[in-house]
N, CA, C and O atoms as a MOPAC input file, in Angstrom:
PM7 MOZYME 1SCF
protein

 N   -140.62400 1  -102.51000 1    -6.29900 1
 C   -140.24600 1  -101.14300 1    -6.62700 1
 C   -141.24700 1  -100.17300 1    -6.00300 1
 O   -142.38700 1  -100.53100 1    -5.70900 1
 N   -140.80400 1   -98.97400 1    -5.81600 1
 C   -141.64400 1   -97.93600 1    -5.23300 1
 C   -142.57500 1   -97.39100 1    -6.31200 1
 O   -142.15300 1   -97.11600 1    -7.43500 1
 N   -143.84200 1   -97.24200 1    -5.95300 1
 C   -144.79100 1   -96.69700 1    -6.94000 1
 C   -144.56000 1   -95.19500 1    -7.10800 1
 O   -143.92000 1   -94.55800 1    -6.27000 1
 N   -145.08100 1   -94.64500 1    -8.18600 1
 C   -144.85300 1   -93.24400 1    -8.53500 1
 C   -145.39300 1   -92.27100 1    -7.48600 1
 O   -144.78100 1   -91.23700 1    -7.22100 1
 N   -146.52700 1   -92.60100 1    -6.89700 1
 C   -147.11600 1   -91.72600 1    -5.88000 1
 C   -146.19900 1   -91.64100 1    -4.66400 1
 O   -145.93000 1   -90.55300 1    -4.15500 1
 N   -145.72600 1   -92.78700 1    -4.20700 1
 C   -144.82200 1   -92.82000 1    -3.05300 1
 C   -143.51800 1   -92.11100 1    -3.38000 1
 O   -142.99800 1   -91.35100 1    -2.56300 1
 N   -142.99100 1   -92.35400 1    -4.56700 1
 C   -141.74900 1   -91.69900 1    -4.98800 1
 C   -141.92800 1   -90.17500 1    -4.98700 1
 O   -141.03200 1   -89.44500 1    -4.56300 1
 N   -143.07100 1   -89.70300 1    -5.45900 1
 C   -143.35400 1   -88.26700 1    -5.46400 1
 C   -143.40900 1   -87.69100 1    -4.05700 1
 O   -142.89700 1   -86.60000 1    -3.80700 1
 N   -144.03300 1   -88.42600 1    -3.13700 1
 C   -144.10600 1   -87.97900 1    -1.74300 1
 C   -142.71800 1   -87.94800 1    -1.10400 1
 O   -142.38200 1   -87.02800 1    -0.35900 1
 N   -141.92200 1   -88.97000 1    -1.41100 1
 C   -140.56400 1   -89.01200 1    -0.86400 1
 C   -139.71800 1   -87.87800 1    -1.43700 1
 O   -138.92400 1   -87.27100 1    -0.71700 1
 N   -139.88100 1   -87.59100 1    -2.72400 1
 C   -139.14800 1   -86.47600 1    -3.33500 1
 C   -139.52500 1   -85.16300 1    -2.64100 1
 O   -138.65900 1   -84.34700 1    -2.32400 1
 N   -140.81400 1   -84.97400 1    -2.41300 1
 C   -141.26500 1   -83.75100 1    -1.75000 1
 C   -140.65900 1   -83.63300 1    -0.35500 1
 O   -140.20200 1   -82.55900 1     0.03900 1
 N   -140.65400 1   -84.72700 1     0.38400 1
 C   -140.05800 1   -84.70900 1     1.72400 1
 C   -138.57300 1   -84.38200 1     1.65400 1
 O   -138.06800 1   -83.60200 1     2.46200 1
 N   -137.87300 1   -84.97400 1     0.69300 1
 C   -136.44000 1   -84.70900 1     0.54100 1
 C   -136.18500 1   -83.24800 1     0.16100 1
 O   -135.25800 1   -82.62400 1     0.67900 1
 N   -136.99000 1   -82.71400 1    -0.72300 1
 C   -136.82500 1   -81.31100 1    -1.12300 1
 C   -137.10600 1   -80.37500 1     0.04700 1
 O   -136.39600 1   -79.38800 1     0.23900 1
 N   -138.13500 1   -80.68100 1     0.82600 1
 C   -138.44600 1   -79.86900 1     2.00700 1
 C   -137.31900 1   -79.96400 1     3.03100 1
 O   -136.95600 1   -78.96400 1     3.65000 1
 N   -136.76800 1   -81.15700 1     3.20900 1
 C   -135.65400 1   -81.34100 1     4.13900 1
 C   -134.42400 1   -80.58500 1     3.64900 1
 O   -133.71800 1   -79.96700 1     4.44600 1
 N   -134.16400 1   -80.62900 1     2.34700 1
 C   -133.03500 1   -79.88300 1     1.78100 1
 C   -133.20200 1   -78.39300 1     2.07200 1
 O   -132.25200 1   -77.73500 1     2.49800 1
 N   -134.39600 1   -77.86000 1     1.84800 1
 C   -134.65000 1   -76.44300 1     2.09900 1
 C   -134.47400 1   -76.09600 1     3.57700 1
 O   -133.91700 1   -75.05000 1     3.91100 1
 N   -134.94900 1   -76.97400 1     4.45800 1
 C   -134.81500 1   -76.74600 1     5.90500 1
 C   -133.34500 1   -76.73700 1     6.30400 1
 O   -132.91000 1   -75.88000 1     7.07300 1
 N   -132.57800 1   -77.70000 1     5.77800 1
 C   -131.16100 1   -77.78600 1     6.11900 1
 C   -130.38500 1   -76.58200 1     5.58800 1
 O   -129.49900 1   -76.06500 1     6.27000 1
 N   -130.71000 1   -76.13700 1     4.38600 1
 C   -130.05000 1   -74.94500 1     3.83500 1
 C   -130.34200 1   -73.71900 1     4.69700 1
 O   -129.45200 1   -72.90900 1     4.95500 1
 N   -131.58000 1   -73.58900 1     5.13600 1
 C   -131.95300 1   -72.47600 1     6.00800 1
 C   -131.19700 1   -72.55800 1     7.33500 1
 O   -130.70800 1   -71.55000 1     7.84600 1
 N   -131.10900 1   -73.76200 1     7.88000 1
 C   -130.39600 1   -73.97700 1     9.13200 1
 C   -128.91400 1   -73.61700 1     8.97500 1
 O   -128.32400 1   -73.00000 1     9.86300 1
 N   -128.32000 1   -74.00200 1     7.85100 1
 C   -126.91900 1   -73.66700 1     7.59900 1
 C   -126.72000 1   -72.15800 1     7.47400 1
 O   -125.74900 1   -71.61200 1     7.99700 1
 N   -127.63000 1   -71.49100 1     6.78800 1
 C   -127.52800 1   -70.03200 1     6.65500 1
 C   -127.61900 1   -69.34600 1     8.01100 1
 O   -126.86900 1   -68.40900 1     8.28600 1
 N   -128.52700 1   -69.80400 1     8.85300 1
 C   -128.67700 1   -69.23400 1    10.19000 1
 C   -127.42600 1   -69.48800 1    11.02200 1
 O   -126.92900 1   -68.58500 1    11.69500 1
 N   -126.91900 1   -70.71100 1    10.97600 1
 C   -125.71800 1   -71.04900 1    11.74600 1
 C   -124.51600 1   -70.24000 1    11.26100 1
 O   -123.71000 1   -69.77800 1    12.06800 1
 N   -124.39900 1   -70.07300 1     9.95700 1
 C   -123.29000 1   -69.29500 1     9.40700 1
 C   -123.36800 1   -67.83500 1     9.86700 1
 O   -122.36000 1   -67.23300 1    10.23700 1
 N   -124.57600 1   -67.28400 1     9.83500 1
 C   -124.76700 1   -65.90800 1    10.29600 1
 C   -124.42100 1   -65.79000 1    11.78400 1
 O   -123.73600 1   -64.85300 1    12.19300 1
 N   -124.89800 1   -66.74200 1    12.58800 1
 C   -124.61400 1   -66.72200 1    14.02600 1
 C   -123.11800 1   -66.83400 1    14.29000 1
 O   -122.57400 1   -66.14000 1    15.14900 1
 N   -122.46400 1   -67.71400 1    13.54200 1
 C   -121.02200 1   -67.91000 1    13.72300 1
 C   -120.27000 1   -66.62400 1    13.38400 1
 O   -119.37100 1   -66.21400 1    14.11900 1
 N   -120.63800 1   -65.99000 1    12.27300 1
 C   -119.97800 1   -64.73500 1    11.88200 1
 C   -120.20400 1   -63.65100 1    12.92100 1
 O   -119.28200 1   -62.90800 1    13.25700 1
 N   -121.42400 1   -63.55700 1    13.43000 1
 C   -121.72400 1   -62.55200 1    14.44900 1
 C   -120.92000 1   -62.80600 1    15.71600 1
 O   -120.39100 1   -61.87300 1    16.31800 1
 N   -120.83100 1   -64.05700 1    16.11600 1
 C   -120.10300 1   -64.37700 1    17.34400 1
 C   -118.60600 1   -64.15900 1    17.18200 1
 O   -117.94700 1   -63.69700 1    18.11300 1
 N   -118.05900 1   -64.48400 1    16.01300 1
 C   -116.62400 1   -64.25000 1    15.82100 1
 C   -116.34900 1   -62.75000 1    15.73600 1
 O   -115.30100 1   -62.28600 1    16.18500 1
 N   -117.27900 1   -61.99300 1    15.16600 1
 C   -117.12800 1   -60.53700 1    15.14400 1
 C   -117.20100 1   -59.98700 1    16.57000 1
 O   -116.43700 1   -59.09700 1    16.94500 1
 N   -118.13200 1   -60.53000 1    17.35600 1
 C   -118.24600 1   -60.12000 1    18.75900 1
 C   -116.97500 1   -60.43500 1    19.52800 1
 O   -116.56000 1   -59.66700 1    20.39600 1
 N   -116.36500 1   -61.55200 1    19.21200 1
 C   -115.14800 1   -61.96700 1    19.90400 1
 C   -114.03200 1   -60.96700 1    19.64100 1
 O   -113.19500 1   -60.71700 1    20.50900 1
 N   -114.02300 1   -60.40000 1    18.45200 1
 C   -112.98900 1   -59.42800 1    18.10500 1
 C   -113.25900 1   -58.06100 1    18.74500 1
 O   -112.35000 1   -57.24700 1    18.90500 1
 N   -114.50000 1   -57.83200 1    19.09900 1
 C   -114.87800 1   -56.56500 1    19.71000 1
 C   -114.60000 1   -56.63500 1    21.20200 1
 O   -115.30100 1   -57.33800 1    21.93000 1
 N   -113.60800 1   -55.92900 1    21.65500 1
 C   -113.20600 1   -55.99100 1    23.06000 1
 C   -114.29900 1   -55.50000 1    23.99900 1
 O   -114.30600 1   -55.85400 1    25.17800 1
 N   -115.21300 1   -54.69600 1    23.49800 1
 C   -116.29000 1   -54.19200 1    24.33900 1
 C   -117.36800 1   -55.23300 1    24.59000 1
 O   -118.13300 1   -55.11000 1    25.54700 1
 N   -117.44000 1   -56.25900 1    23.74400 1
 C   -118.50000 1   -57.26000 1    23.85400 1
 C   -118.10000 1   -58.40200 1    24.77800 1
 O   -118.87800 1   -58.81000 1    25.64000 1
 N   -116.89700 1   -58.91100 1    24.60000 1
 C   -116.43400 1   -60.04500 1    25.40500 1
 C   -115.56400 1   -59.50700 1    26.51800 1
 O   -114.56600 1   -58.83200 1    26.26400 1
 N   -115.94000 1   -59.80400 1    27.75800 1
 C   -115.16800 1   -59.30500 1    28.89800 1
 C   -113.85900 1   -60.06700 1    28.99500 1
 O   -113.64300 1   -61.05900 1    28.29900 1
 N   -113.01600 1   -59.60000 1    29.84700 1
 C   -111.71900 1   -60.24900 1    30.06500 1
 C   -111.83900 1   -61.43500 1    31.00100 1
 O   -110.84200 1   -62.10300 1    31.27400 1
 N   -113.01800 1   -61.70900 1    31.49300 1
 C   -113.20400 1   -62.83000 1    32.41600 1
 C   -113.06200 1   -64.14000 1    31.65700 1
 O   -113.70400 1   -64.33400 1    30.62500 1
 N   -112.22500 1   -65.03900 1    32.16400 1
 C   -111.95300 1   -66.30200 1    31.47500 1
 C   -113.21100 1   -67.14200 1    31.26400 1
 O   -113.35000 1   -67.80600 1    30.23700 1
 N   -114.11800 1   -67.11400 1    32.22500 1
 C   -115.35400 1   -67.88500 1    32.09700 1
 C   -116.19400 1   -67.40500 1    30.93600 1
 O   -116.75700 1   -68.21300 1    30.19800 1
 N   -116.28400 1   -66.08600 1    30.76600 1
 C   -117.04600 1   -65.53200 1    29.64800 1
 C   -116.41300 1   -65.91900 1    28.31700 1
 O   -117.10800 1   -66.31900 1    27.38300 1
 N   -115.10200 1   -65.79800 1    28.23900 1
 C   -114.39800 1   -66.14200 1    27.00000 1
 C   -114.54300 1   -67.63000 1    26.70900 1
 O   -114.72800 1   -68.02800 1    25.55900 1
 N   -114.45900 1   -68.44600 1    27.74600 1
 C   -114.60400 1   -69.89500 1    27.56700 1
 C   -115.99000 1   -70.26300 1    27.08200 1
 O   -116.13600 1   -71.11300 1    26.20300 1
 N   -117.00500 1   -69.63600 1    27.64200 1
 C   -118.38500 1   -69.90600 1    27.22600 1
 C   -118.59100 1   -69.46900 1    25.78100 1
 O   -119.29000 1   -70.13300 1    25.01600 1
 N   -117.98200 1   -68.35800 1    25.41700 1
 C   -118.08800 1   -67.85400 1    24.05200 1
 C   -117.45300 1   -68.84300 1    23.07000 1
 O   -118.03100 1   -69.15100 1    22.02800 1
 N   -116.27900 1   -69.32700 1    23.40600 1
 C   -115.59500 1   -70.30400 1    22.54400 1
 C   -116.36900 1   -71.61500 1    22.47900 1
 O   -116.43500 1   -72.25100 1    21.42700 1
 N   -116.94800 1   -72.01100 1    23.59100 1
 C   -117.75100 1   -73.23800 1    23.61800 1
 C   -118.95700 1   -73.11600 1    22.68900 1
 O   -119.31400 1   -74.07000 1    21.99800 1
 N   -119.57600 1   -71.95000 1    22.67800 1
 C   -120.72500 1   -71.71900 1    21.79900 1
 C   -120.28800 1   -71.72800 1    20.33300 1
 O   -121.00200 1   -72.25800 1    19.48200 1
 N   -119.13200 1   -71.15200 1    20.03300 1
 C   -118.60700 1   -71.19400 1    18.66700 1
 C   -118.35800 1   -72.63800 1    18.23200 1
 O   -118.66800 1   -73.00900 1    17.10000 1
 N   -117.79900 1   -73.45100 1    19.13100 1
 C   -117.57500 1   -74.86700 1    18.82500 1
 C   -118.88400 1   -75.59500 1    18.57600 1
 O   -118.97700 1   -76.41500 1    17.66300 1
 N   -119.90100 1   -75.30000 1    19.38900 1
 C   -121.20400 1   -75.93900 1    19.23100 1
 C   -121.79600 1   -75.60300 1    17.86200 1
 O   -122.33200 1   -76.47800 1    17.18200 1
 N   -121.69700 1   -74.35400 1    17.46900 1
 C   -122.22400 1   -73.93500 1    16.17000 1
 C   -121.46100 1   -74.62500 1    15.04300 1
 O   -122.06800 1   -75.07900 1    14.07300 1
 N   -120.14000 1   -74.70700 1    15.16100 1
 C   -119.32200 1   -75.35000 1    14.12500 1
 C   -119.66600 1   -76.83100 1    13.98700 1
 O   -119.74300 1   -77.34500 1    12.87100 1
 N   -119.87200 1   -77.51300 1    15.09700 1
 C   -120.24100 1   -78.93700 1    15.06200 1
 C   -121.61600 1   -79.10700 1    14.43700 1
 O   -121.83200 1   -80.02300 1    13.64300 1
 N   -122.55000 1   -78.22300 1    14.79400 1
 C   -123.88800 1   -78.29000 1    14.21600 1
 C   -123.82500 1   -78.07300 1    12.70400 1
 O   -124.51600 1   -78.75800 1    11.95000 1
 N   -123.00800 1   -77.13400 1    12.26300 1
 C   -122.85400 1   -76.88300 1    10.82900 1
 C   -122.31200 1   -78.12700 1    10.12400 1
 O   -122.79100 1   -78.49600 1     9.05100 1
 N   -121.32600 1   -78.76400 1    10.72100 1
 C   -120.72800 1   -79.96300 1    10.12300 1
 C   -121.76000 1   -81.08000 1     9.99400 1
 O   -121.85300 1   -81.73100 1     8.95300 1
 N   -122.53300 1   -81.29800 1    11.05300 1
 C   -123.57400 1   -82.33600 1    11.02200 1
 C   -124.65500 1   -82.01100 1     9.99600 1
 O   -125.12300 1   -82.89600 1     9.28000 1
 N   -125.04700 1   -80.75600 1     9.92700 1
 C   -126.07200 1   -80.33300 1     8.98000 1
 C   -125.57900 1   -80.48600 1     7.55200 1
 O   -126.33600 1   -80.90200 1     6.67500 1
 N   -124.31700 1   -80.15500 1     7.31000 1
 C   -123.74600 1   -80.31400 1     5.96600 1
 C   -123.72600 1   -81.78300 1     5.54900 1
 O   -123.97000 1   -82.09800 1     4.38400 1
 N   -123.43900 1   -82.67900 1     6.48400 1
 C   -123.43500 1   -84.10400 1     6.17400 1
 C   -124.84900 1   -84.57800 1     5.82700 1
 O   -125.03600 1   -85.31800 1     4.86100 1
 N   -125.83400 1   -84.15700 1     6.60500 1
 C   -127.22400 1   -84.51200 1     6.29900 1
 C   -127.64200 1   -83.95700 1     4.94400 1
 O   -128.33400 1   -84.62900 1     4.18000 1
 N   -127.22400 1   -82.73800 1     4.64800 1
 C   -127.54900 1   -82.12100 1     3.36800 1
 C   -126.95400 1   -82.92700 1     2.21000 1
 O   -127.60500 1   -83.10800 1     1.18100 1
 N   -125.73300 1   -83.40500 1     2.37400 1
 C   -125.11000 1   -84.25100 1     1.34000 1
 C   -125.94000 1   -85.50600 1     1.09900 1
 O   -126.15100 1   -85.90900 1    -0.04500 1
 N   -126.40700 1   -86.12000 1     2.17900 1
 C   -127.21300 1   -87.33200 1     2.05900 1
 C   -128.52400 1   -87.05900 1     1.32700 1
 O   -128.93700 1   -87.84400 1     0.47400 1
 N   -129.17100 1   -85.95700 1     1.65600 1
 C   -130.43800 1   -85.60400 1     1.02400 1
 C   -130.22200 1   -85.29400 1    -0.46000 1
 O   -130.98100 1   -85.74800 1    -1.31600 1
 N   -129.18100 1   -84.51700 1    -0.75100 1
 C   -128.90100 1   -84.19000 1    -2.15300 1
 C   -128.51800 1   -85.44400 1    -2.94400 1
 O   -128.85800 1   -85.56400 1    -4.12100 1
 N   -127.81700 1   -86.36800 1    -2.30300 1
 C   -127.47300 1   -87.63800 1    -2.95600 1
 C   -128.74600 1   -88.41900 1    -3.28900 1
 O   -128.85800 1   -88.99200 1    -4.37200 1
 N   -129.69400 1   -88.44200 1    -2.36800 1
 C   -130.95800 1   -89.15100 1    -2.61400 1
 C   -131.71700 1   -88.51300 1    -3.77900 1
 O   -132.26500 1   -89.22200 1    -4.62200 1
 N   -131.75100 1   -87.18400 1    -3.82800 1
 C   -132.43000 1   -86.49800 1    -4.93400 1
 C   -131.72700 1   -86.77800 1    -6.26300 1
 O   -132.38100 1   -86.97100 1    -7.28800 1
 N   -130.40800 1   -86.79800 1    -6.24200 1
 C   -129.64100 1   -87.11800 1    -7.45100 1
 C   -129.94500 1   -88.53600 1    -7.90900 1
 O   -130.11700 1   -88.78200 1    -9.10200 1
 N   -130.01100 1   -89.46700 1    -6.96600 1
 C   -130.31200 1   -90.86100 1    -7.28800 1
 C   -131.72300 1   -90.98100 1    -7.87800 1
 O   -131.95600 1   -91.80300 1    -8.76400 1
 N   -132.65300 1   -90.17000 1    -7.39200 1
 C   -134.00400 1   -90.17600 1    -7.98000 1
 C   -133.93200 1   -89.76200 1    -9.44700 1
 O   -134.54400 1   -90.38200 1   -10.31700 1
 N   -133.17200 1   -88.70300 1    -9.69800 1
 C   -133.03700 1   -88.21300 1   -11.07600 1
 C   -132.36000 1   -89.24100 1   -11.98200 1
 O   -132.68100 1   -89.33700 1   -13.16700 1
 N   -131.42800 1   -90.00500 1   -11.42300 1
 C   -130.68500 1   -91.01100 1   -12.20100 1
 C   -131.43800 1   -92.32800 1   -12.33600 1
 O   -131.07400 1   -93.17600 1   -13.15100 1
 N   -132.49700 1   -92.50100 1   -11.52700 1
 C   -133.26100 1   -93.74300 1   -11.56900 1
 C   -132.70700 1   -94.85200 1   -10.69700 1
 O   -133.09700 1   -96.01000 1   -10.84500 1
 N   -131.79200 1   -94.51100 1    -9.78100 1
 C   -131.21300 1   -95.53100 1    -8.89800 1
 C   -131.71600 1   -95.41300 1    -7.45800 1
 O   -131.27100 1   -96.14800 1    -6.57600 1
 N   -132.64100 1   -94.48800 1    -7.22900 1
 C   -133.18100 1   -94.30100 1    -5.88000 1
 C   -133.92700 1   -95.56400 1    -5.45500 1
 O   -134.65100 1   -96.17000 1    -6.24500 1
 N   -133.73500 1   -95.94700 1    -4.19600 1
 C   -134.42600 1   -97.11600 1    -3.66600 1
 C   -133.64600 1   -98.39900 1    -3.84100 1
 O   -134.09200 1   -99.46600 1    -3.41800 1
 N   -132.46400 1   -98.30100 1    -4.47200 1
 C   -131.58900 1   -99.46200 1    -4.62400 1
 C   -130.35000 1   -99.25600 1    -3.76300 1
 O   -129.78700 1   -98.16200 1    -3.72200 1
 N   -129.93400 1  -100.30600 1    -3.08300 1
 C   -128.76300 1  -100.22200 1    -2.22200 1
 C   -127.51600 1   -99.89200 1    -3.02400 1
 O   -127.27000 1  -100.47500 1    -4.08000 1
 N   -126.73900 1   -98.96200 1    -2.51700 1
 C   -125.45200 1   -98.63500 1    -3.14300 1
 C   -124.44300 1   -99.76300 1    -2.95300 1
 O   -123.45900 1   -99.84000 1    -3.68800 1
 N   -124.67400 1  -100.62700 1    -1.99000 1
 C   -123.75000 1  -101.72300 1    -1.70100 1
 C   -124.07400 1  -102.95000 1    -2.54500 1
 O   -123.21200 1  -103.46200 1    -3.25900 1
 N   -125.30800 1  -103.41800 1    -2.46400 1
 C   -125.67200 1  -104.68800 1    -3.10200 1
 C   -126.52400 1  -104.53400 1    -4.35900 1
 O   -126.64300 1  -105.47200 1    -5.14800 1
 N   -127.11500 1  -103.35800 1    -4.54500 1
 C   -128.01300 1  -103.15700 1    -5.67400 1
 C   -129.41200 1  -103.69800 1    -5.41100 1
 O   -130.29600 1  -103.58800 1    -6.26100 1
 N   -129.61100 1  -104.28300 1    -4.23100 1
 C   -130.93600 1  -104.80500 1    -3.87600 1
 C   -131.87600 1  -103.65800 1    -3.53500 1
 O   -131.44700 1  -102.56700 1    -3.16000 1
 N   -133.16900 1  -103.93100 1    -3.67500 1
 C   -134.19000 1  -102.93000 1    -3.39400 1
 C   -134.27000 1  -102.65900 1    -1.89000 1
 O   -134.33100 1  -103.58800 1    -1.08500 1
 N   -134.27000 1  -101.39000 1    -1.52800 1
 C   -134.44100 1  -100.97900 1    -0.13300 1
 C   -135.94100 1  -101.00300 1     0.15200 1
 O   -136.71900 1  -100.43300 1    -0.61200 1
 N   -136.35900 1  -101.65300 1     1.24100 1
 C   -137.79100 1  -101.73600 1     1.54900 1
 C   -138.43800 1  -100.35000 1     1.66800 1
 O   -137.84200 1   -99.40700 1     2.18800 1
 N   -139.64900 1  -100.26100 1     1.17900 1
 C   -140.37700 1   -98.99600 1     1.18800 1
 C   -140.51600 1   -98.44700 1     2.59900 1
 O   -140.41800 1   -97.23600 1     2.79400 1
 N   -140.74000 1   -99.30500 1     3.58800 1
 C   -140.86700 1   -98.85700 1     4.97700 1
 C   -139.61300 1   -98.11600 1     5.42900 1
 O   -139.69700 1   -97.10200 1     6.12200 1
 N   -138.44800 1   -98.63000 1     5.03200 1
 C   -137.18100 1   -97.98400 1     5.40400 1
 C   -137.06700 1   -96.61500 1     4.73500 1
 O   -136.65600 1   -95.64100 1     5.36700 1
 N   -137.42700 1   -96.54700 1     3.46800 1
 C   -137.34000 1   -95.27400 1     2.75000 1
 C   -138.33500 1   -94.25400 1     3.30200 1
 O   -138.04200 1   -93.05900 1     3.33800 1
 N   -139.49400 1   -94.71200 1     3.72400 1
 C   -140.47000 1   -93.79300 1     4.31300 1
 C   -139.96800 1   -93.27200 1     5.66100 1
 O   -140.22800 1   -92.12300 1     6.01900 1
 N   -139.25300 1   -94.11100 1     6.40300 1
 C   -138.69600 1   -93.69100 1     7.68900 1
 C   -137.45800 1   -92.82200 1     7.50700 1
 O   -137.23500 1   -91.88400 1     8.27200 1
 N   -136.65100 1   -93.13800 1     6.49000 1
 C   -135.38700 1   -92.44500 1     6.24100 1
 C   -135.20600 1   -92.30200 1     4.73100 1
 O   -134.50900 1   -93.10200 1     4.10600 1
 N   -135.83500 1   -91.27900 1     4.14700 1
 C   -135.84100 1   -91.15900 1     2.68000 1
 C   -134.46400 1   -91.08900 1     2.03300 1
 O   -134.32800 1   -91.39000 1     0.84700 1
 N   -133.44200 1   -90.69900 1     2.78500 1
 C   -132.10200 1   -90.60700 1     2.21900 1
 C   -131.29100 1   -91.89200 1     2.39400 1
 O   -130.08800 1   -91.90700 1     2.13000 1
 N   -131.94200 1   -92.96800 1     2.83600 1
 C   -131.23800 1   -94.24700 1     3.02100 1
 C   -130.65100 1   -94.72800 1     1.69600 1
 O   -131.28800 1   -94.64100 1     0.64600 1
 N   -129.42000 1   -95.23600 1     1.77300 1
 C   -128.75700 1   -95.74800 1     0.56700 1
 C   -128.33900 1   -97.21100 1     0.71400 1
 O   -127.76500 1   -97.80000 1    -0.20200 1
 N   -128.63800 1   -97.78300 1     1.87900 1
 C   -128.26200 1   -99.17400 1     2.13700 1
 C   -129.39300 1   -99.89000 1     2.84800 1
 O   -130.26500 1   -99.26200 1     3.44900 1
 N   -129.36700 1  -101.21000 1     2.77100 1
 C   -130.26500 1  -102.03600 1     3.56900 1
 C   -129.80800 1  -101.97100 1     5.02200 1
 O   -128.65600 1  -101.63400 1     5.29500 1
 N   -130.69200 1  -102.28700 1     5.94500 1
 C   -130.35700 1  -102.21500 1     7.36600 1
 C   -129.11800 1  -103.05100 1     7.67800 1
 O   -128.20800 1  -102.55700 1     8.34400 1
 N   -129.05400 1  -104.29700 1     7.22200 1
 C   -127.89500 1  -105.14800 1     7.48500 1
 C   -126.60600 1  -104.58000 1     6.92200 1
 O   -125.54600 1  -104.71700 1     7.53400 1
 N   -126.68400 1  -103.95000 1     5.77200 1
 C   -125.50000 1  -103.33700 1     5.15600 1
 C   -125.05000 1  -102.12000 1     5.95300 1
 O   -123.85400 1  -101.84600 1     6.05500 1
 N   -125.99500 1  -101.40400 1     6.50600 1
 C   -125.69000 1  -100.23500 1     7.33000 1
 C   -124.94800 1  -100.68300 1     8.59400 1
 O   -123.97300 1  -100.05600 1     9.00800 1
 N   -125.42300 1  -101.77200 1     9.19900 1
 C   -124.79600 1  -102.29200 1    10.40100 1
 C   -123.37500 1  -102.77200 1    10.11200 1
 O   -122.47800 1  -102.56400 1    10.92900 1
 N   -123.16100 1  -103.40800 1     8.96600 1
 C   -121.82600 1  -103.85400 1     8.57800 1
 C   -120.88700 1  -102.65500 1     8.44200 1
 O   -119.72600 1  -102.72700 1     8.84700 1
 N   -121.37400 1  -101.57300 1     7.88500 1
 C   -120.56300 1  -100.36000 1     7.69400 1
 C   -120.14800 1   -99.79100 1     9.04700 1
 O   -119.01100 1   -99.34700 1     9.20600 1
 N   -121.05600 1   -99.80000 1    10.02300 1
 C   -120.77200 1   -99.27100 1    11.35700 1
 C   -119.70600 1  -100.13300 1    12.03800 1
 O   -118.82000 1   -99.60100 1    12.70600 1
 N   -119.78300 1  -101.44300 1    11.87600 1
 C   -118.83800 1  -102.35800 1    12.52600 1
 C   -117.43700 1  -102.17100 1    11.98300 1
 O   -116.46800 1  -102.26600 1    12.73600 1
 N   -117.31000 1  -101.90700 1    10.69600 1
 C   -115.98000 1  -101.74300 1    10.06700 1
 C   -115.30700 1  -100.55600 1    10.57600 1
 O   -114.18500 1  -100.25900 1    10.16400 1

């Protein structure tokens, strides 16, 4: 089992990561709103197809980044919830203990390495 000191450090890292991801989402949301507002402003986006295409490509990039960030945020919040419930550090698949080295490398891990690989193959 993970000792209390390590668990505290991992909690701090998860909380800091949650805060960073929330900030990143807020920035991306603001950028997306500004760009969509710019798109509606005929004075900002020229009629040149290349400019419009680049603008749409940037909107897509921001949307994909938001989606990825939201998924990471879910994982981090799940890990914090599991800490509160007392199930942190145990595999969601087998119930076996996740090695401390893995949790230190990826604090939001919920499976053993072999279980993670099985999930990817399926």
